[in-house]
């Protein structure tokens, strides 16, 4: 391919990147309790760290037990000081497996979702 | 949607197998060293490909390549055949991480160096179906299989001209697949094994693709194909892939080649302009 074509393509892309604020899909970076982890006791909260800043109004998380009953406090929040962290309070959890369902929208409006489990062993 | 998401699953753009999703993405460049051909030729390509959504479910692709061909006793360089495609996102099943797309590709005759490089002197119409399936819906009793995913494609090449230089242009069946093991999926949906950057974004992959002549078959025309093991690193704004190219049939060639690709996610890099479907540019 002629060098001029490559240069024009690279220049166009570079110009586009320079004038546009980039955003991206928010993906789960890590969580507490950790994905797939086993805890000796019930944690007071669940926190998920994402790769991008979140839109608080469109970011949700729920925690359910094996029967599908919610065990969270329905107070999911993204704090202004930590725009990449989605947090929710938890009821006291008896030993068992719990499923976390999250669905978030990053600040550039891309939606993503996911599920993971953690276990409270009670010992 | 765009980008290769189906529910919890992210499908990266694969280097050999056609992707099962419409997207706003650009591969620039894809650099390929092909294995030695059966006639002793060596080919080196630098490709550029653009995928662009027209509406959220309808998109087009366009791509071309600069080629350097070395044959015993000579060689040539120049532009290859121009490829375009129209794609429609047939379905996305989030709970089962399944995704499907139909496409109509066209390789345009006389758009490359026909005599020197062997580019096509005829147009080829290529309808096809591309699919993807993640295995995140497997039971928790087999947790380490859940990061697995498969993408694949099935299609045909219909040449618009029956013969070129006295040889028949065969109608071909094309089929291929990519088997992926997503470490990002393992980390975010199965169990956090403590991988940190850059390893938490690696997706080992094995791809294969074959083309078998099924009609108007000339002397010596037979199935060709390659197997390509490699790895893809998928970041927030771009991905980098590298694969070995291993000929899968004698007619394909011998030795080992390689391919590396820089693939940019335009919907993440330019979310308010070029990265949006054209139908939404005025909004």
mmCIF file of C-alpha atoms in Angstrom:
data_model
loop_
_atom_site.group_PDB
_atom_site.id
_atom_site.type_symbol
_atom_site.label_atom_id
_atom_site.label_comp_id
_atom_site.label_asym_id
_atom_site.label_seq_id
_atom_site.Cartn_x
_atom_site.Cartn_y
_atom_site.Cartn_z
ATOM 1 C CA UNK A 1 0.000 0.000 0.000
ATOM 2 C CA UNK A 2 1.443 3.431 -0.841
ATOM 3 C CA UNK A 3 3.115 5.197 2.064
ATOM 4 C CA UNK A 4 0.886 8.239 1.571
ATOM 5 C CA UNK A 5 -2.219 6.124 2.254
ATOM 6 C CA UNK A 6 -0.786 4.834 5.530
ATOM 7 C CA UNK A 7 0.281 8.314 6.563
ATOM 8 C CA UNK A 8 -3.137 9.758 5.756
ATOM 9 C CA UNK A 9 -4.882 6.997 7.713
ATOM 10 C CA UNK A 10 -2.564 7.394 10.706
ATOM 11 C CA UNK A 11 -2.918 11.182 10.652
ATOM 12 C CA UNK A 12 -6.696 10.956 10.486
ATOM 13 C CA UNK A 13 -6.859 8.526 13.369
ATOM 14 C CA UNK A 14 -4.420 10.555 15.453
ATOM 15 C CA UNK A 15 -6.421 13.721 14.821
ATOM 16 C CA UNK A 16 -9.618 11.957 15.779
ATOM 17 C CA UNK A 17 -8.112 10.646 18.982
ATOM 18 C CA UNK A 18 -6.685 14.023 19.843
ATOM 19 C CA UNK A 19 -9.983 15.889 19.658
ATOM 20 C CA UNK A 20 -12.239 13.284 21.232
ATOM 21 C CA UNK A 21 -12.480 12.417 24.907
ATOM 22 C CA UNK A 22 -12.244 8.636 24.928
ATOM 23 C CA UNK A 23 -14.359 6.329 27.022
ATOM 24 C CA UNK A 24 -14.692 2.599 27.153
ATOM 25 C CA UNK A 25 -16.764 -0.320 28.325
ATOM 26 C CA UNK A 26 -16.548 -0.685 32.100
ATOM 27 C CA UNK A 27 -15.318 -4.160 32.986
ATOM 28 C CA UNK A 28 -14.920 -5.673 36.427
ATOM 29 C CA UNK A 29 -11.389 -5.181 37.709
ATOM 30 C CA UNK A 30 -11.781 -6.778 41.115
ATOM 31 C CA UNK A 31 -14.314 -7.133 43.901
ATOM 32 C CA UNK A 32 -14.586 -7.475 47.665
ATOM 33 C CA UNK A 33 -15.558 -10.181 48.512
ATOM 34 C CA UNK A 34 -13.366 -11.430 45.656
ATOM 35 C CA UNK A 35 -14.919 -13.252 42.695
ATOM 36 C CA UNK A 36 -15.322 -16.939 43.588
ATOM 37 C CA UNK A 37 -13.948 -16.465 47.097
ATOM 38 C CA UNK A 38 -14.896 -18.160 50.362
ATOM 39 C CA UNK A 39 -15.220 -16.032 53.499
ATOM 40 C CA UNK A 40 -15.324 -17.195 57.110
ATOM 41 C CA UNK A 41 -17.947 -14.584 58.083
ATOM 42 C CA UNK A 42 -20.580 -12.367 56.550
ATOM 43 C CA UNK A 43 -19.124 -9.183 54.989
ATOM 44 C CA UNK A 44 -20.955 -5.900 55.761
ATOM 45 C CA UNK A 45 -20.731 -4.626 52.182
ATOM 46 C CA UNK A 46 -19.977 -5.699 48.639
ATOM 47 C CA UNK A 47 -17.733 -3.468 46.524
ATOM 48 C CA UNK A 48 -16.852 -3.844 42.850
ATOM 49 C CA UNK A 49 -14.063 -1.880 41.207
ATOM 50 C CA UNK A 50 -14.467 -1.226 37.488
ATOM 51 C CA UNK A 51 -12.067 -0.165 34.772
ATOM 52 C CA UNK A 52 -14.003 3.022 33.943
ATOM 53 C CA UNK A 53 -16.004 5.705 35.712
ATOM 54 C CA UNK A 54 -19.669 4.746 36.087
ATOM 55 C CA UNK A 55 -22.956 6.522 35.502
ATOM 56 C CA UNK A 56 -24.493 6.248 39.018
ATOM 57 C CA UNK A 57 -28.080 6.535 37.794
ATOM 58 C CA UNK A 58 -27.737 3.516 35.493
ATOM 59 C CA UNK A 59 -25.456 1.255 37.532
ATOM 60 C CA UNK A 60 -27.042 -1.522 39.560
ATOM 61 C CA UNK A 61 -25.966 -4.494 41.660
ATOM 62 C CA UNK A 62 -27.948 -7.099 43.578
ATOM 63 C CA UNK A 63 -26.922 -10.019 45.770
ATOM 64 C CA UNK A 64 -29.139 -13.093 46.067
ATOM 65 C CA UNK A 65 -29.014 -16.391 47.920
ATOM 66 C CA UNK A 66 -29.551 -19.842 46.432
ATOM 67 C CA UNK A 67 -33.321 -19.348 46.516
ATOM 68 C CA UNK A 68 -33.026 -16.156 44.522
ATOM 69 C CA UNK A 69 -33.968 -13.971 47.497
ATOM 70 C CA UNK A 70 -32.211 -10.655 47.783
ATOM 71 C CA UNK A 71 -29.833 -10.404 50.725
ATOM 72 C CA UNK A 72 -28.559 -6.892 50.029
ATOM 73 C CA UNK A 73 -29.827 -3.661 51.578
ATOM 74 C CA UNK A 74 -30.966 -2.208 48.223
ATOM 75 C CA UNK A 75 -28.698 0.778 48.691
ATOM 76 C CA UNK A 76 -26.394 0.420 45.660
ATOM 77 C CA UNK A 77 -24.323 3.545 45.175
ATOM 78 C CA UNK A 78 -21.445 5.044 43.247
ATOM 79 C CA UNK A 79 -19.724 7.641 45.390
ATOM 80 C CA UNK A 80 -18.516 10.838 43.749
ATOM 81 C CA UNK A 81 -15.075 10.389 45.271
ATOM 82 C CA UNK A 82 -14.778 6.889 43.824
ATOM 83 C CA UNK A 83 -16.574 6.923 40.464
ATOM 84 C CA UNK A 84 -15.228 3.491 39.494
ATOM 85 C CA UNK A 85 -16.580 1.704 42.570
ATOM 86 C CA UNK A 86 -20.076 0.260 42.906
ATOM 87 C CA UNK A 87 -21.017 -0.612 46.486
ATOM 88 C CA UNK A 88 -24.002 -2.125 48.275
ATOM 89 C CA UNK A 89 -24.727 -3.028 51.881
ATOM 90 C CA UNK A 90 -25.467 -6.625 52.865
ATOM 91 C CA UNK A 91 -27.749 -8.166 55.461
ATOM 92 C CA UNK A 92 -26.065 -10.581 57.892
ATOM 93 C CA UNK A 93 -25.410 -13.611 55.698
ATOM 94 C CA UNK A 94 -25.731 -17.149 57.036
ATOM 95 C CA UNK A 95 -23.320 -19.752 55.621
ATOM 96 C CA UNK A 96 -24.053 -20.427 51.973
ATOM 97 C CA UNK A 97 -23.358 -19.404 48.392
ATOM 98 C CA UNK A 98 -24.390 -15.992 47.088
ATOM 99 C CA UNK A 99 -24.742 -14.654 43.577
ATOM 100 C CA UNK A 100 -23.828 -11.108 42.605
ATOM 101 C CA UNK A 101 -25.562 -9.622 39.545
ATOM 102 C CA UNK A 102 -24.213 -6.327 38.261
ATOM 103 C CA UNK A 103 -25.122 -4.146 35.338
ATOM 104 C CA UNK A 104 -23.397 -0.816 34.821
ATOM 105 C CA UNK A 105 -23.121 1.958 32.292
ATOM 106 C CA UNK A 106 -19.799 3.704 31.826
ATOM 107 C CA UNK A 107 -19.670 7.471 31.437
ATOM 108 C CA UNK A 108 -19.504 7.098 27.652
ATOM 109 C CA UNK A 109 -22.876 5.219 27.814
ATOM 110 C CA UNK A 110 -21.586 1.707 27.078
ATOM 111 C CA UNK A 111 -23.526 -0.898 29.122
ATOM 112 C CA UNK A 112 -21.889 -4.044 30.498
ATOM 113 C CA UNK A 113 -23.077 -6.747 32.854
ATOM 114 C CA UNK A 114 -21.844 -9.744 34.776
ATOM 115 C CA UNK A 115 -22.403 -12.294 37.514
ATOM 116 C CA UNK A 116 -20.195 -14.002 40.060
ATOM 117 C CA UNK A 117 -20.519 -15.945 43.256
ATOM 118 C CA UNK A 118 -18.914 -15.957 46.683
ATOM 119 C CA UNK A 119 -19.388 -18.250 49.657
ATOM 120 C CA UNK A 120 -19.769 -17.576 53.356
ATOM 121 C CA UNK A 121 -18.403 -20.682 55.038
ATOM 122 C CA UNK A 122 -19.189 -19.745 58.640
ATOM 123 C CA UNK A 123 -15.842 -21.103 59.864
ATOM 124 C CA UNK B 1 -23.909 -2.983 21.858
ATOM 125 C CA UNK B 2 -21.131 -3.193 19.276
ATOM 126 C CA UNK B 3 -17.869 -4.580 20.407
ATOM 127 C CA UNK B 4 -18.156 -8.337 20.842
ATOM 128 C CA UNK B 5 -20.445 -8.547 23.878
ATOM 129 C CA UNK B 6 -23.162 -11.158 24.414
ATOM 130 C CA UNK B 7 -24.363 -10.971 28.016
ATOM 131 C CA UNK B 8 -21.389 -11.408 30.313
ATOM 132 C CA UNK B 9 -19.165 -12.544 27.433
ATOM 133 C CA UNK B 10 -16.709 -10.431 25.518
ATOM 134 C CA UNK B 11 -15.592 -11.930 22.222
ATOM 135 C CA UNK B 12 -12.340 -10.425 20.976
ATOM 136 C CA UNK B 13 -11.806 -9.798 17.289
ATOM 137 C CA UNK B 14 -9.995 -12.863 16.026
ATOM 138 C CA UNK B 15 -7.223 -12.732 13.451
ATOM 139 C CA UNK B 16 -8.342 -15.554 11.149
ATOM 140 C CA UNK B 17 -11.994 -16.335 11.843
ATOM 141 C CA UNK B 18 -14.566 -13.736 10.830
ATOM 142 C CA UNK B 19 -16.145 -12.033 13.828
ATOM 143 C CA UNK B 20 -19.797 -12.732 14.733
ATOM 144 C CA UNK B 21 -20.667 -9.144 15.588
ATOM 145 C CA UNK B 22 -21.096 -5.819 13.836
ATOM 146 C CA UNK B 23 -18.657 -3.295 15.198
ATOM 147 C CA UNK B 24 -16.906 0.033 14.907
ATOM 148 C CA UNK B 25 -13.374 -1.241 14.803
ATOM 149 C CA UNK B 26 -10.269 -0.979 12.683
ATOM 150 C CA UNK B 27 -7.381 -3.389 12.216
ATOM 151 C CA UNK B 28 -4.343 -1.320 11.347
ATOM 152 C CA UNK B 29 -2.092 -2.928 10.655
ATOM 153 C CA UNK B 30 -2.302 -6.667 10.304
ATOM 154 C CA UNK B 31 1.160 -7.907 9.355
ATOM 155 C CA UNK B 32 1.360 -11.426 7.989
ATOM 156 C CA UNK B 33 4.222 -13.682 6.901
ATOM 157 C CA UNK B 34 2.635 -16.602 5.148
ATOM 158 C CA UNK B 35 4.209 -20.068 5.216
ATOM 159 C CA UNK B 36 6.082 -21.102 2.116
ATOM 160 C CA UNK B 37 3.612 -21.946 -0.639
ATOM 161 C CA UNK B 38 3.558 -25.287 -2.409
ATOM 162 C CA UNK B 39 5.320 -23.614 -5.361
ATOM 163 C CA UNK B 40 8.064 -22.249 -3.139
ATOM 164 C CA UNK B 41 6.640 -18.714 -3.021
ATOM 165 C CA UNK B 42 6.739 -16.523 0.100
ATOM 166 C CA UNK B 43 4.189 -13.794 0.734
ATOM 167 C CA UNK B 44 4.317 -10.868 3.127
ATOM 168 C CA UNK B 45 1.202 -8.732 3.637
ATOM 169 C CA UNK B 46 0.346 -5.531 5.454
ATOM 170 C CA UNK B 47 -3.409 -5.161 5.744
ATOM 171 C CA UNK B 48 -5.869 -2.559 6.871
ATOM 172 C CA UNK B 49 -9.524 -3.346 7.643
ATOM 173 C CA UNK B 50 -12.382 -1.161 8.807
ATOM 174 C CA UNK B 51 -15.679 -2.362 10.276
ATOM 175 C CA UNK B 52 -18.373 0.297 10.669
ATOM 176 C CA UNK B 53 -21.933 0.201 11.883
ATOM 177 C CA UNK B 54 -24.592 1.876 9.763
ATOM 178 C CA UNK B 55 -27.325 1.145 12.303
ATOM 179 C CA UNK B 56 -26.897 -0.711 15.613
ATOM 180 C CA UNK B 57 -27.418 -4.047 13.803
ATOM 181 C CA UNK B 58 -26.227 -3.336 10.273
ATOM 182 C CA UNK B 59 -22.638 -2.703 9.307
ATOM 183 C CA UNK B 60 -20.122 -2.806 6.530
ATOM 184 C CA UNK B 61 -16.493 -3.786 6.221
ATOM 185 C CA UNK B 62 -13.761 -2.745 3.826
ATOM 186 C CA UNK B 63 -10.205 -3.958 3.622
ATOM 187 C CA UNK B 64 -7.189 -4.184 1.401
ATOM 188 C CA UNK B 65 -3.571 -5.146 1.677
ATOM 189 C CA UNK B 66 -0.126 -4.359 0.386
ATOM 190 C CA UNK B 67 1.628 -7.526 -0.675
ATOM 191 C CA UNK B 68 5.166 -8.579 -1.351
ATOM 192 C CA UNK B 69 5.417 -11.857 -3.220
ATOM 193 C CA UNK B 70 8.707 -13.681 -3.632
ATOM 194 C CA UNK B 71 8.893 -16.569 -6.036
ATOM 195 C CA UNK B 72 11.930 -18.564 -7.100
ATOM 196 C CA UNK B 73 13.706 -16.305 -9.549
ATOM 197 C CA UNK B 74 11.715 -13.147 -8.946
ATOM 198 C CA UNK B 75 9.096 -11.254 -7.029
ATOM 199 C CA UNK B 76 6.576 -8.445 -7.049
ATOM 200 C CA UNK B 77 4.928 -5.957 -4.752
ATOM 201 C CA UNK B 78 1.631 -4.125 -4.918
ATOM 202 C CA UNK B 79 -1.960 -3.858 -3.819
ATOM 203 C CA UNK B 80 -4.109 -6.955 -3.415
ATOM 204 C CA UNK B 81 -7.797 -7.469 -4.059
ATOM 205 C CA UNK B 82 -10.231 -5.038 -2.417
ATOM 206 C CA UNK B 83 -12.671 -6.752 -0.058
ATOM 207 C CA UNK B 84 -15.961 -5.309 1.157
ATOM 208 C CA UNK B 85 -18.805 -6.743 3.156
ATOM 209 C CA UNK B 86 -22.308 -6.022 4.417
ATOM 210 C CA UNK B 87 -23.236 -7.525 7.781
ATOM 211 C CA UNK B 88 -26.425 -7.926 9.784
ATOM 212 C CA UNK B 89 -26.559 -8.913 13.452
ATOM 213 C CA UNK B 90 -29.013 -11.774 13.391
ATOM 214 C CA UNK B 91 -29.291 -12.396 17.138
ATOM 215 C CA UNK B 92 -27.651 -11.811 20.489
ATOM 216 C CA UNK B 93 -28.687 -14.171 23.288
ATOM 217 C CA UNK B 94 -27.296 -12.710 26.495
ATOM 218 C CA UNK B 95 -28.151 -15.507 28.981
ATOM 219 C CA UNK B 96 -26.483 -18.110 26.775
ATOM 220 C CA UNK B 97 -23.691 -15.858 25.520
ATOM 221 C CA UNK B 98 -24.670 -16.670 21.932
ATOM 222 C CA UNK B 99 -24.364 -14.354 18.981
ATOM 223 C CA UNK B 100 -24.931 -14.698 15.234
ATOM 224 C CA UNK B 101 -24.391 -12.620 12.120
ATOM 225 C CA UNK B 102 -25.039 -13.001 8.399
ATOM 226 C CA UNK B 103 -22.774 -11.302 5.921
ATOM 227 C CA UNK B 104 -22.358 -10.808 2.224
ATOM 228 C CA UNK B 105 -18.759 -10.274 1.211
ATOM 229 C CA UNK B 106 -17.488 -9.145 -2.162
ATOM 230 C CA UNK B 107 -13.901 -9.443 -3.420
ATOM 231 C CA UNK B 108 -13.671 -7.028 -6.311
ATOM 232 C CA UNK B 109 -11.945 -8.226 -9.464
ATOM 233 C CA UNK B 110 -9.218 -6.159 -11.101
ATOM 234 C CA UNK B 111 -8.666 -4.081 -7.946
ATOM 235 C CA UNK B 112 -5.213 -5.524 -7.314
ATOM 236 C CA UNK B 113 -2.148 -6.395 -9.388
ATOM 237 C CA UNK B 114 -3.564 -9.299 -11.350
ATOM 238 C CA UNK B 115 -0.622 -10.256 -13.554
ATOM 239 C CA UNK B 116 2.220 -9.682 -11.107
ATOM 240 C CA UNK B 117 0.690 -10.730 -7.766
ATOM 241 C CA UNK B 118 -2.007 -13.097 -8.895
ATOM 242 C CA UNK B 119 -4.773 -10.862 -7.581
ATOM 243 C CA UNK B 120 -8.236 -11.829 -8.804
ATOM 244 C CA UNK B 121 -9.337 -10.795 -12.286
ATOM 245 C CA UNK B 122 -12.877 -11.667 -11.291
ATOM 246 C CA UNK B 123 -15.317 -10.614 -8.600
ATOM 247 C CA UNK B 124 -16.299 -13.144 -5.933
ATOM 248 C CA UNK B 125 -19.546 -13.049 -3.962
ATOM 249 C CA UNK B 126 -19.255 -14.618 -0.498
ATOM 250 C CA UNK B 127 -22.385 -15.098 1.648
ATOM 251 C CA UNK B 128 -21.764 -16.452 5.109
ATOM 252 C CA UNK B 129 -22.916 -17.015 8.668
ATOM 253 C CA UNK B 130 -20.726 -16.215 11.646
ATOM 254 C CA UNK B 131 -21.517 -17.329 15.176
ATOM 255 C CA UNK B 132 -20.146 -17.189 18.680
ATOM 256 C CA UNK B 133 -20.966 -19.123 21.845
ATOM 257 C CA UNK B 134 -19.551 -18.641 25.317
ATOM 258 C CA UNK B 135 -19.745 -21.416 27.870
ATOM 259 C CA UNK B 136 -20.474 -19.259 30.879
ATOM 260 C CA UNK B 137 -23.846 -21.009 31.195
ATOM 261 C CA UNK B 138 -22.187 -24.297 32.118
ATOM 262 C CA UNK B 139 -22.923 -25.446 35.686
ATOM 263 C CA UNK B 140 -20.707 -24.291 38.535
ATOM 264 C CA UNK B 141 -19.522 -27.903 38.941
ATOM 265 C CA UNK B 142 -17.194 -27.291 35.968
ATOM 266 C CA UNK B 143 -16.048 -23.748 36.762
ATOM 267 C CA UNK B 144 -12.836 -23.806 34.760
ATOM 268 C CA UNK B 145 -14.679 -24.628 31.528
ATOM 269 C CA UNK B 146 -16.881 -21.537 31.789
ATOM 270 C CA UNK B 147 -14.234 -19.145 30.375
ATOM 271 C CA UNK B 148 -14.219 -21.151 27.131
ATOM 272 C CA UNK B 149 -15.847 -19.753 24.005
ATOM 273 C CA UNK B 150 -16.065 -20.690 20.355
ATOM 274 C CA UNK B 151 -16.586 -18.495 17.346
ATOM 275 C CA UNK B 152 -16.938 -19.826 13.852
ATOM 276 C CA UNK B 153 -17.998 -19.145 10.323
ATOM 277 C CA UNK B 154 -19.531 -21.005 7.432
ATOM 278 C CA UNK B 155 -19.786 -19.562 3.946
ATOM 279 C CA UNK B 156 -19.311 -19.888 0.226
ATOM 280 C CA UNK B 157 -17.271 -18.218 -2.501
ATOM 281 C CA UNK B 158 -19.123 -17.777 -5.787
ATOM 282 C CA UNK B 159 -16.792 -16.475 -8.524
ATOM 283 C CA UNK B 160 -18.506 -14.259 -11.069
ATOM 284 C CA UNK B 161 -16.292 -15.672 -13.812
ATOM 285 C CA UNK B 162 -15.977 -19.358 -14.514
ATOM 286 C CA UNK B 163 -12.423 -19.358 -15.878
ATOM 287 C CA UNK B 164 -9.307 -17.210 -15.660
ATOM 288 C CA UNK B 165 -6.271 -17.790 -17.888
ATOM 289 C CA UNK B 166 -7.734 -21.113 -18.908
ATOM 290 C CA UNK B 167 -8.175 -22.427 -15.373
ATOM 291 C CA UNK B 168 -11.546 -22.851 -13.687
ATOM 292 C CA UNK B 169 -12.437 -20.592 -10.779
ATOM 293 C CA UNK B 170 -13.966 -23.015 -8.307
ATOM 294 C CA UNK B 171 -16.946 -22.389 -6.105
ATOM 295 C CA UNK B 172 -15.716 -22.983 -2.572
ATOM 296 C CA UNK B 173 -17.051 -23.852 0.852
ATOM 297 C CA UNK B 174 -15.320 -21.922 3.616
ATOM 298 C CA UNK B 175 -15.410 -22.960 7.250
ATOM 299 C CA UNK B 176 -13.436 -22.098 10.316
ATOM 300 C CA UNK B 177 -13.531 -21.644 14.065
ATOM 301 C CA UNK B 178 -11.672 -20.125 16.961
ATOM 302 C CA UNK B 179 -11.486 -21.704 20.407
ATOM 303 C CA UNK B 180 -10.807 -19.123 23.083
ATOM 304 C CA UNK B 181 -10.040 -19.313 26.800
ATOM 305 C CA UNK B 182 -10.773 -15.944 28.347
ATOM 306 C CA UNK B 183 -8.647 -15.123 31.375
ATOM 307 C CA UNK B 184 -10.654 -11.886 31.839
ATOM 308 C CA UNK B 185 -13.806 -14.018 32.108
ATOM 309 C CA UNK B 186 -12.083 -16.385 34.564
ATOM 310 C CA UNK B 187 -11.089 -13.430 36.736
ATOM 311 C CA UNK B 188 -14.362 -11.517 36.641
ATOM 312 C CA UNK B 189 -17.001 -14.265 36.571
ATOM 313 C CA UNK B 190 -15.522 -17.508 37.919
ATOM 314 C CA UNK B 191 -12.702 -16.960 40.403
ATOM 315 C CA UNK B 192 -10.158 -14.239 40.991
ATOM 316 C CA UNK B 193 -6.867 -16.113 40.753
ATOM 317 C CA UNK B 194 -4.865 -12.966 41.330
ATOM 318 C CA UNK B 195 -3.767 -12.199 37.794
ATOM 319 C CA UNK B 196 -2.638 -8.632 37.360
ATOM 320 C CA UNK B 197 -1.966 -6.557 34.240
ATOM 321 C CA UNK B 198 -1.142 -7.475 31.571
ATOM 322 C CA UNK B 199 -1.958 -11.127 32.263
ATOM 323 C CA UNK B 200 -5.559 -10.508 33.388
ATOM 324 C CA UNK B 201 -6.467 -9.461 29.843
ATOM 325 C CA UNK B 202 -4.957 -12.349 27.913
ATOM 326 C CA UNK B 203 -7.076 -14.661 25.787
ATOM 327 C CA UNK B 204 -5.229 -17.720 24.462
ATOM 328 C CA UNK B 205 -6.788 -18.836 21.195
ATOM 329 C CA UNK B 206 -6.484 -21.556 18.573
ATOM 330 C CA UNK B 207 -8.002 -20.793 15.194
ATOM 331 C CA UNK B 208 -8.425 -22.852 12.073
ATOM 332 C CA UNK B 209 -9.942 -22.077 8.683
ATOM 333 C CA UNK B 210 -10.346 -24.136 5.541
ATOM 334 C CA UNK B 211 -11.543 -23.574 1.993
ATOM 335 C CA UNK B 212 -12.705 -26.557 -0.047
ATOM 336 C CA UNK B 213 -13.599 -26.382 -3.752
ATOM 337 C CA UNK B 214 -17.036 -27.875 -4.336
ATOM 338 C CA UNK B 215 -17.848 -27.036 -7.964
ATOM 339 C CA UNK B 216 -16.034 -26.173 -11.200
ATOM 340 C CA UNK B 217 -12.906 -27.723 -9.718
ATOM 341 C CA UNK B 218 -9.700 -27.508 -11.704
ATOM 342 C CA UNK B 219 -6.804 -29.916 -11.821
ATOM 343 C CA UNK B 220 -4.921 -29.854 -8.534
ATOM 344 C CA UNK B 221 -7.453 -27.645 -6.743
ATOM 345 C CA UNK B 222 -8.073 -29.087 -3.315
ATOM 346 C CA UNK B 223 -8.711 -28.080 0.267
ATOM 347 C CA UNK B 224 -6.427 -25.480 1.756
ATOM 348 C CA UNK B 225 -6.327 -24.201 5.294
ATOM 349 C CA UNK B 226 -4.293 -23.172 8.270
ATOM 350 C CA UNK B 227 -4.217 -23.752 12.013
ATOM 351 C CA UNK B 228 -3.226 -20.725 14.044
ATOM 352 C CA UNK B 229 -2.418 -20.934 17.764
ATOM 353 C CA UNK B 230 -1.782 -17.634 19.445
ATOM 354 C CA UNK B 231 -2.776 -15.101 22.025
ATOM 355 C CA UNK B 232 -4.827 -11.900 22.149
ATOM 356 C CA UNK B 233 -4.382 -9.139 24.688
ATOM 357 C CA UNK B 234 -7.645 -7.200 24.882
ATOM 358 C CA UNK B 235 -7.406 -3.789 26.507
ATOM 359 C CA UNK B 236 -9.955 -1.024 26.973
ATOM 360 C CA UNK B 237 -9.278 0.774 23.706
ATOM 361 C CA UNK B 238 -7.385 -1.689 21.561
ATOM 362 C CA UNK B 239 -6.220 -5.238 21.354
ATOM 363 C CA UNK B 240 -3.034 -6.854 20.111
ATOM 364 C CA UNK B 241 -2.976 -10.362 18.694
ATOM 365 C CA UNK B 242 -0.194 -12.660 17.570
ATOM 366 C CA UNK B 243 -0.529 -16.105 16.041
ATOM 367 C CA UNK B 244 1.625 -18.687 14.331
ATOM 368 C CA UNK B 245 0.410 -19.838 10.913
ATOM 369 C CA UNK B 246 0.699 -23.583 10.379
ATOM 370 C CA UNK B 247 -0.379 -25.067 7.038
ATOM 371 C CA UNK B 248 -3.033 -27.727 7.602
ATOM 372 C CA UNK B 249 -2.844 -29.380 4.185
ATOM 373 C CA UNK B 250 -0.035 -30.110 1.752
ATOM 374 C CA UNK B 251 -1.669 -27.886 -0.850
ATOM 375 C CA UNK B 252 -1.459 -24.946 1.565
ATOM 376 C CA UNK B 253 2.301 -25.016 1.842
ATOM 377 C CA UNK B 254 4.939 -25.892 4.379
ATOM 378 C CA UNK B 255 6.900 -24.301 7.181
ATOM 379 C CA UNK B 256 5.496 -21.825 9.662
ATOM 380 C CA UNK B 257 4.356 -18.257 9.205
ATOM 381 C CA UNK B 258 3.121 -15.641 11.601
ATOM 382 C CA UNK B 259 0.653 -12.806 11.957
ATOM 383 C CA UNK B 260 0.432 -9.862 14.352
ATOM 384 C CA UNK B 261 -2.389 -7.351 14.519
ATOM 385 C CA UNK B 262 -3.188 -4.061 16.197
ATOM 386 C CA UNK B 263 -6.958 -3.736 16.451
ATOM 387 C CA UNK B 264 -8.559 -0.479 17.596
ATOM 388 C CA UNK B 265 -12.009 -0.198 19.190
ATOM 389 C CA UNK B 266 -13.433 2.907 17.540
ATOM 390 C CA UNK B 267 -16.578 2.812 19.679
ATOM 391 C CA UNK B 268 -14.409 3.257 22.763
ATOM 392 C CA UNK B 269 -11.846 5.614 21.242
ATOM 393 C CA UNK B 270 -14.391 7.859 19.522
ATOM 394 C CA UNK B 271 -17.662 7.235 21.390
ATOM 395 C CA UNK B 272 -19.297 10.481 20.290
ATOM 396 C CA UNK B 273 -18.402 10.521 16.602
ATOM 397 C CA UNK B 274 -16.894 7.836 14.383
ATOM 398 C CA UNK B 275 -17.495 5.168 17.006
ATOM 399 C CA UNK B 276 -21.283 5.529 16.812
ATOM 400 C CA UNK B 277 -23.518 3.991 14.164
ATOM 401 C CA UNK B 278 -23.906 6.331 11.191
ATOM 402 C CA UNK B 279 -27.664 6.452 11.835
ATOM 403 C CA UNK B 280 -26.923 8.114 15.197
ATOM 404 C CA UNK B 281 -24.446 10.711 13.990
ATOM 405 C CA UNK B 282 -27.110 13.415 13.743
ATOM 406 C CA UNK B 283 -28.463 12.793 17.264
#
